[in-house]
């Protein structure tokens, strides 16, 4: 029996799969299949392994931490690993003098962000925008727009709304009981499409004027994905609260709720918690990841140029396959003419040694989630495979 067959006998089919690729291990920008082939990885999990697979510094940090201690319940005893990570994060996040609550996933970071906003404001409502994805747990799902993900679960979190991306639409929903607006600056599951800068600035101002917390979900766009450490930097934006995860720890399950100090101070002790918050091994991976990504940032200008030029070449050469490119900096979505065409392109690319994933309403967007640390040569190689696959179609 192969892994697909074995999986089917024990694991729930509720999880959908992009491919049937069976892998053995990974190193850098490559995955190594049980078929003995190497696959260039432009998926990075789903935009998770920012430093590539098994970066030696991450592996070293994790092994050293594992030898010392694996679990520390932060609510029972203190340890340096989670504090060290938060100290590093405090220097790089777009919220000044921020405080952190560490989680195990992006959904939990969103849950924490929503809970903090509700608790501290004393209001209940939450507004998000069409096309946004914030996670699968009940609170996060309540601010996830996609009908297919919400259907079948009955009533979700009361007083949660999905607005069109217009200031008027948001303002119409403001009944005086809105705790927060939560947005993605670059929609991840929504096709790597960036929000309009002017709209974001106006929305941010509206929230500040109306005492509505402005939550930015950078679970997917954070940690170098856009070519800057956070997408907020492109927008010149300081949110009240942020949700982080994915790239934060190169694949270890870790996330963070980032809070303005005054919000954190008003979120009273015991109002939130968690057994595994700030797991030391995950935090060691996180600290190493932040160091690696900070070193990588000066190289991103050249890499953004490489990927933009490669995309534009594909657009010019294969207009029957690609409609346009969208996104922000390094975080680019290549929009195909249809979901079916995108699926065929991905399948052909995989056969030629390149793993691609899609997003967008109909799976029509190739979301280019190469590692942040991919070299220009690796990027060029990946785009050459995309061009070859497009040429075959
Ligand atoms: N927010 C955003 C923007 C995401 O892209 C995701 C994951 N795709 C989540 C939240 C949820 O993260 P997780 O799957 O780790 O719960």
XYZ file of C-alpha atoms and ligand atoms in Angstrom:
409
model
C 0.000 0.000 0.000
C 1.265 3.461 -0.802
C 0.937 6.408 1.603
C -2.208 7.707 -0.058
C -3.932 4.345 0.500
C -2.648 3.991 4.063
C -3.679 7.538 4.889
C -7.169 6.855 3.621
C -7.553 3.958 6.050
C -6.651 5.940 9.166
C -6.835 9.690 8.614
C -10.061 11.623 8.202
C -10.990 12.506 4.668
C -12.096 15.941 5.859
C -8.659 17.241 4.861
C -8.350 18.063 1.157
C -5.075 17.458 -0.674
C -3.344 19.529 -3.341
C -1.338 16.566 -4.656
C -0.700 12.861 -4.086
C 3.052 13.451 -3.870
C 4.678 11.174 -1.277
C 7.809 12.622 0.234
C 10.630 11.312 2.348
C 12.525 14.420 3.402
C 13.324 18.010 2.577
C 16.412 20.223 2.411
C 16.462 23.910 1.538
C 14.182 24.665 -1.390
C 13.813 20.966 -2.266
C 11.591 18.079 -1.280
C 12.744 14.526 -1.950
C 10.040 12.090 -3.017
C 9.710 8.405 -2.195
C 9.991 8.044 -5.990
C 13.639 9.105 -5.640
C 13.035 12.420 -7.409
C 13.841 15.942 -6.186
C 11.070 18.526 -6.263
C 11.666 22.242 -6.098
C 9.217 23.444 -3.473
C 7.251 26.590 -4.364
C 4.588 25.704 -1.766
C 6.619 25.703 1.467
C 3.904 23.682 3.189
C 1.320 26.387 2.742
C 3.707 29.341 2.944
C 5.253 28.005 6.161
C 8.867 26.916 5.651
C 10.171 30.450 5.145
C 13.810 29.397 5.598
C 13.403 26.312 3.422
C 13.348 22.767 4.773
C 15.530 21.852 7.716
C 17.715 24.953 7.659
C 20.888 23.931 9.547
C 20.551 26.814 12.034
C 16.948 25.888 12.784
C 17.871 22.213 13.176
C 20.755 23.129 15.493
C 18.595 25.400 17.671
C 15.867 22.772 17.911
C 18.262 19.949 18.816
C 19.987 22.029 21.490
C 16.661 23.049 23.004
C 15.313 19.484 22.829
C 18.290 18.215 24.831
C 17.510 20.740 27.568
C 13.726 20.527 27.835
C 10.834 19.851 25.472
C 7.829 21.163 27.335
C 7.542 24.066 29.673
C 4.052 25.059 30.672
C 4.496 28.830 30.665
C 1.687 29.064 33.206
C 3.628 26.902 35.656
C 7.325 27.796 35.337
C 9.453 30.346 33.481
C 12.045 29.498 30.796
C 14.115 31.695 28.459
C 13.098 30.285 25.040
C 9.686 31.996 24.713
C 10.944 35.231 26.260
C 13.931 35.322 23.904
C 11.652 34.891 20.886
C 9.285 37.636 22.102
C 12.277 39.951 22.649
C 13.323 39.389 19.040
C 9.786 39.840 17.742
C 9.336 43.043 19.738
C 12.188 44.590 17.716
C 10.697 43.741 14.308
C 6.884 43.863 14.469
C 5.093 47.022 13.271
C 3.456 47.590 16.684
C 5.675 49.673 18.982
C 6.450 48.192 22.407
C 4.210 45.234 21.578
C 3.290 42.353 23.872
C 2.843 38.759 22.716
C 0.665 35.780 23.452
C 2.137 32.729 21.734
C -0.098 30.104 20.092
C 0.254 26.855 18.151
C -1.399 27.940 14.907
C -2.714 30.806 12.848
C -6.331 30.103 13.746
C -5.481 30.278 17.430
C -3.626 33.545 16.883
C -6.780 34.915 15.239
C -8.921 33.553 18.104
C -6.683 35.313 20.598
C -6.760 38.548 18.602
C -10.572 38.505 18.449
C -10.880 37.610 22.140
C -8.519 40.411 23.187
C -10.429 42.954 21.072
C -13.802 41.870 22.463
C -12.612 41.682 26.058
C -10.759 44.962 26.152
C -13.332 46.988 24.183
C -16.296 45.476 26.013
C -17.979 45.231 22.599
C -18.952 42.061 20.726
C -18.967 42.638 16.993
C -16.276 41.796 14.456
C -16.156 42.797 10.804
C -14.047 41.262 8.060
C -14.010 41.738 4.291
C -15.120 39.620 1.353
C -12.484 37.165 0.138
C -10.677 36.925 3.461
C -9.508 33.783 5.245
C -8.716 33.796 8.935
C -8.840 30.134 9.926
C -11.020 27.121 10.640
C -11.751 27.257 14.372
C -15.195 28.606 15.229
C -14.212 32.210 15.946
C -11.743 32.420 13.069
C -14.250 30.694 10.756
C -16.812 33.362 11.658
C -14.536 35.919 10.001
C -13.636 33.683 7.053
C -15.670 34.637 4.033
C -15.648 31.478 1.898
C -19.094 29.893 1.896
C -17.752 26.382 1.292
C -15.801 26.539 4.554
C -18.714 27.936 6.593
C -21.523 25.778 5.252
C -22.759 22.991 7.484
C -21.727 24.505 10.796
C -24.953 26.277 11.686
C -24.732 29.587 13.465
C -21.200 30.847 13.879
C -19.954 33.542 16.272
C -22.805 35.990 16.803
C -22.323 39.569 15.653
C -19.670 38.716 13.040
C -20.009 40.362 9.651
C -18.466 40.177 6.191
C -18.396 43.510 4.354
C -17.542 44.475 0.806
C -14.119 46.142 0.707
C -15.544 49.674 0.827
C -15.521 52.107 3.690
C -19.269 52.731 3.360
C -20.012 49.018 3.621
C -17.990 48.750 6.822
C -19.525 51.939 8.257
C -23.059 50.646 7.555
C -22.360 47.624 9.766
C -21.115 49.764 12.637
C -23.929 49.610 15.166
C -21.768 50.975 17.976
C -21.043 47.445 19.210
C -18.107 46.612 16.920
C -14.944 45.537 18.756
C -12.719 45.051 15.728
C -12.168 44.980 12.023
C -9.862 42.145 10.972
C -8.160 42.226 7.590
C -5.488 40.586 5.478
C -3.371 43.156 3.634
C -2.542 40.529 1.046
C -5.202 37.861 0.802
C -3.491 34.484 1.104
C -6.233 31.958 0.440
C -7.939 34.700 -1.584
C -5.302 34.525 -4.344
C -2.293 36.585 -3.219
C -4.121 39.824 -4.004
C -3.076 42.995 -2.188
C -5.553 45.440 -0.692
C -5.625 48.953 -2.090
C -3.318 51.185 -0.034
C -5.644 54.172 0.017
C -8.595 52.021 1.139
C -6.527 50.420 3.912
C -5.391 53.823 5.189
C -8.968 55.159 5.215
C -10.233 52.024 6.950
C -7.486 52.312 9.539
C -8.417 55.959 10.200
C -12.115 55.089 10.381
C -11.380 52.400 12.975
C -9.239 54.757 15.063
C -11.914 57.471 14.976
C -14.682 55.033 15.922
C -12.742 53.176 18.632
C -12.750 49.951 16.667
C -9.619 47.865 17.018
C -7.766 47.335 13.743
C -6.528 43.742 13.578
C -4.130 42.795 10.796
C -3.852 39.079 10.076
C -0.309 38.523 8.813
C -0.395 34.770 9.334
C 0.422 34.268 5.653
C 1.947 37.608 4.629
C 4.301 37.946 7.606
C 7.893 36.850 8.119
C 9.327 37.990 4.816
C 6.634 36.603 2.522
C 6.141 39.990 0.814
C 9.879 40.700 0.715
C 9.632 42.879 3.812
C 9.384 41.347 7.260
C 5.691 42.354 7.450
C 3.215 43.559 4.820
C 2.327 46.421 7.217
C 5.674 47.990 6.268
C 4.531 48.387 2.635
C 1.423 50.200 3.907
C 3.157 52.313 6.572
C 0.676 50.900 9.053
C 0.632 50.291 12.797
C -2.224 47.944 13.718
C -3.708 47.630 17.220
C -3.471 43.851 17.167
C -1.854 41.347 14.802
C -2.103 37.616 14.221
C 1.079 35.810 13.165
C 1.978 32.161 12.456
C 3.153 30.075 9.462
C 6.627 31.477 8.592
C 7.401 32.329 12.219
C 9.149 29.055 13.090
C 10.100 27.405 9.780
C 7.477 24.685 10.212
C 7.125 24.207 13.953
C 3.541 24.840 15.059
C 3.766 28.351 16.422
C 1.792 31.564 16.186
C 1.470 34.837 18.033
C -1.126 37.376 19.034
C 0.638 40.748 18.922
C -0.924 43.439 21.072
C -0.402 47.116 21.693
C 0.837 47.413 25.263
C -2.296 49.147 26.534
C -4.500 46.417 25.045
C -2.299 43.730 26.540
C -2.381 45.458 29.929
C -6.183 45.612 29.893
C -6.514 41.900 28.935
C -6.615 40.754 32.523
C -4.534 37.853 33.786
C -6.423 34.532 33.326
C -8.815 35.988 30.719
C -6.999 33.796 28.169
C -4.435 30.987 28.361
C -3.173 27.701 26.959
C -1.270 24.566 27.996
C 1.263 24.760 25.183
C 1.720 28.515 24.815
C 5.338 29.302 23.951
C 6.600 25.748 23.545
C 10.384 26.028 23.984
C 11.334 23.865 20.987
C 9.012 25.797 18.676
C 10.307 29.068 20.127
C 13.940 28.010 19.563
C 13.009 27.350 15.928
C 11.295 30.755 15.883
C 14.319 32.609 17.220
C 16.607 30.970 14.645
C 14.066 31.744 11.908
C 13.916 35.443 12.799
C 17.748 35.650 12.699
C 17.911 33.955 9.286
C 15.117 36.076 7.805
C 16.651 39.321 9.060
C 19.881 38.433 7.259
C 17.885 37.614 4.130
C 15.895 40.869 3.900
C 18.592 42.951 2.122
C 18.567 40.349 -0.686
C 14.835 40.637 -1.273
C 14.912 43.648 -3.627
C 16.879 41.648 -6.189
C 14.692 38.594 -5.683
C 11.491 40.593 -6.119
C 12.890 41.914 -9.413
C 13.665 38.352 -10.517
C 10.181 37.011 -9.757
C 8.362 40.021 -11.218
C 10.325 39.797 -14.454
C 9.801 36.044 -14.670
C 6.039 36.492 -14.163
C 5.825 39.246 -16.770
C 7.643 37.029 -19.264
C 5.135 34.221 -18.632
C 2.239 36.666 -19.056
C 3.603 37.923 -22.362
C 4.413 34.435 -23.660
C 1.320 32.519 -22.553
C -1.708 34.840 -22.593
C -3.948 31.799 -23.198
C -2.939 30.507 -19.735
C -2.159 33.532 -17.567
C -4.372 36.595 -17.147
C -2.260 38.748 -14.837
C -0.020 38.825 -11.812
C -1.109 40.306 -8.516
C 0.193 40.579 -4.973
C 2.806 42.568 -3.154
C 6.574 42.362 -3.580
C 7.745 38.772 -3.288
C 4.200 37.509 -2.584
C 2.833 37.035 -6.078
C -0.227 35.261 -7.425
C -0.243 34.280 -11.099
C -3.876 34.347 -12.161
C -4.763 31.640 -14.676
C -7.719 31.793 -17.042
C -9.541 29.150 -14.963
C -9.186 26.810 -12.007
C -8.981 23.837 -14.392
C -6.105 25.412 -16.339
C -4.313 26.195 -13.080
C -4.778 22.587 -11.906
C -3.369 21.225 -15.183
C -0.413 23.596 -14.983
C 0.320 22.460 -11.431
C 0.119 18.808 -12.437
C 2.485 19.283 -15.367
C 4.912 21.297 -13.245
C 4.917 18.573 -10.610
C 5.744 15.945 -13.228
C 8.727 18.132 -14.173
C 9.904 18.534 -10.582
C 8.191 21.677 -9.273
C 5.582 21.683 -6.497
C 2.978 24.434 -6.853
C -0.187 25.183 -4.900
C -3.128 27.340 -5.850
C -5.558 29.684 -4.145
C -8.316 32.098 -5.140
C -12.080 31.591 -5.248
C -11.882 28.867 -7.924
C -8.293 27.719 -7.345
C -7.353 29.776 -10.396
C -4.270 31.452 -8.913
C -0.798 29.911 -8.743
C 0.333 31.186 -5.367
C 4.059 31.510 -5.499
C 5.086 30.518 -1.988
C 8.755 29.798 -2.637
C 10.974 29.920 0.458
C 12.063 33.426 1.467
C 15.613 32.059 1.390
C 15.345 30.610 -2.159
C 18.300 31.646 -4.289
C 17.857 33.537 -7.548
C 19.051 30.417 -9.373
C 16.358 28.328 -7.650
C 13.708 30.915 -8.454
C 14.770 31.003 -12.106
C 14.747 27.222 -12.271
C 11.194 27.118 -10.912
C 9.956 29.680 -13.415
C 11.631 27.762 -16.245
C 9.589 24.703 -15.217
C 6.396 26.793 -15.140
C 7.206 28.069 -18.648
C 7.846 24.513 -19.839
C 4.559 23.297 -18.351
C 2.692 26.233 -19.927
C 4.373 25.479 -23.258
C 3.085 21.894 -23.150
C -0.528 23.027 -22.719
N -5.010 33.509 8.691
C -4.479 33.484 7.466
C -4.275 34.764 6.717
C -4.116 32.257 6.892
O -3.597 32.224 5.660
C -4.304 31.061 7.635
C -3.904 29.713 7.087
N -4.017 29.547 5.735
C -4.852 31.164 8.919
C -5.189 32.396 9.413
C -5.079 29.941 9.765
O -3.861 29.386 10.141
P -3.745 27.872 10.628
O -4.043 27.010 9.449
O -2.340 27.754 11.128
O -4.727 27.688 11.723
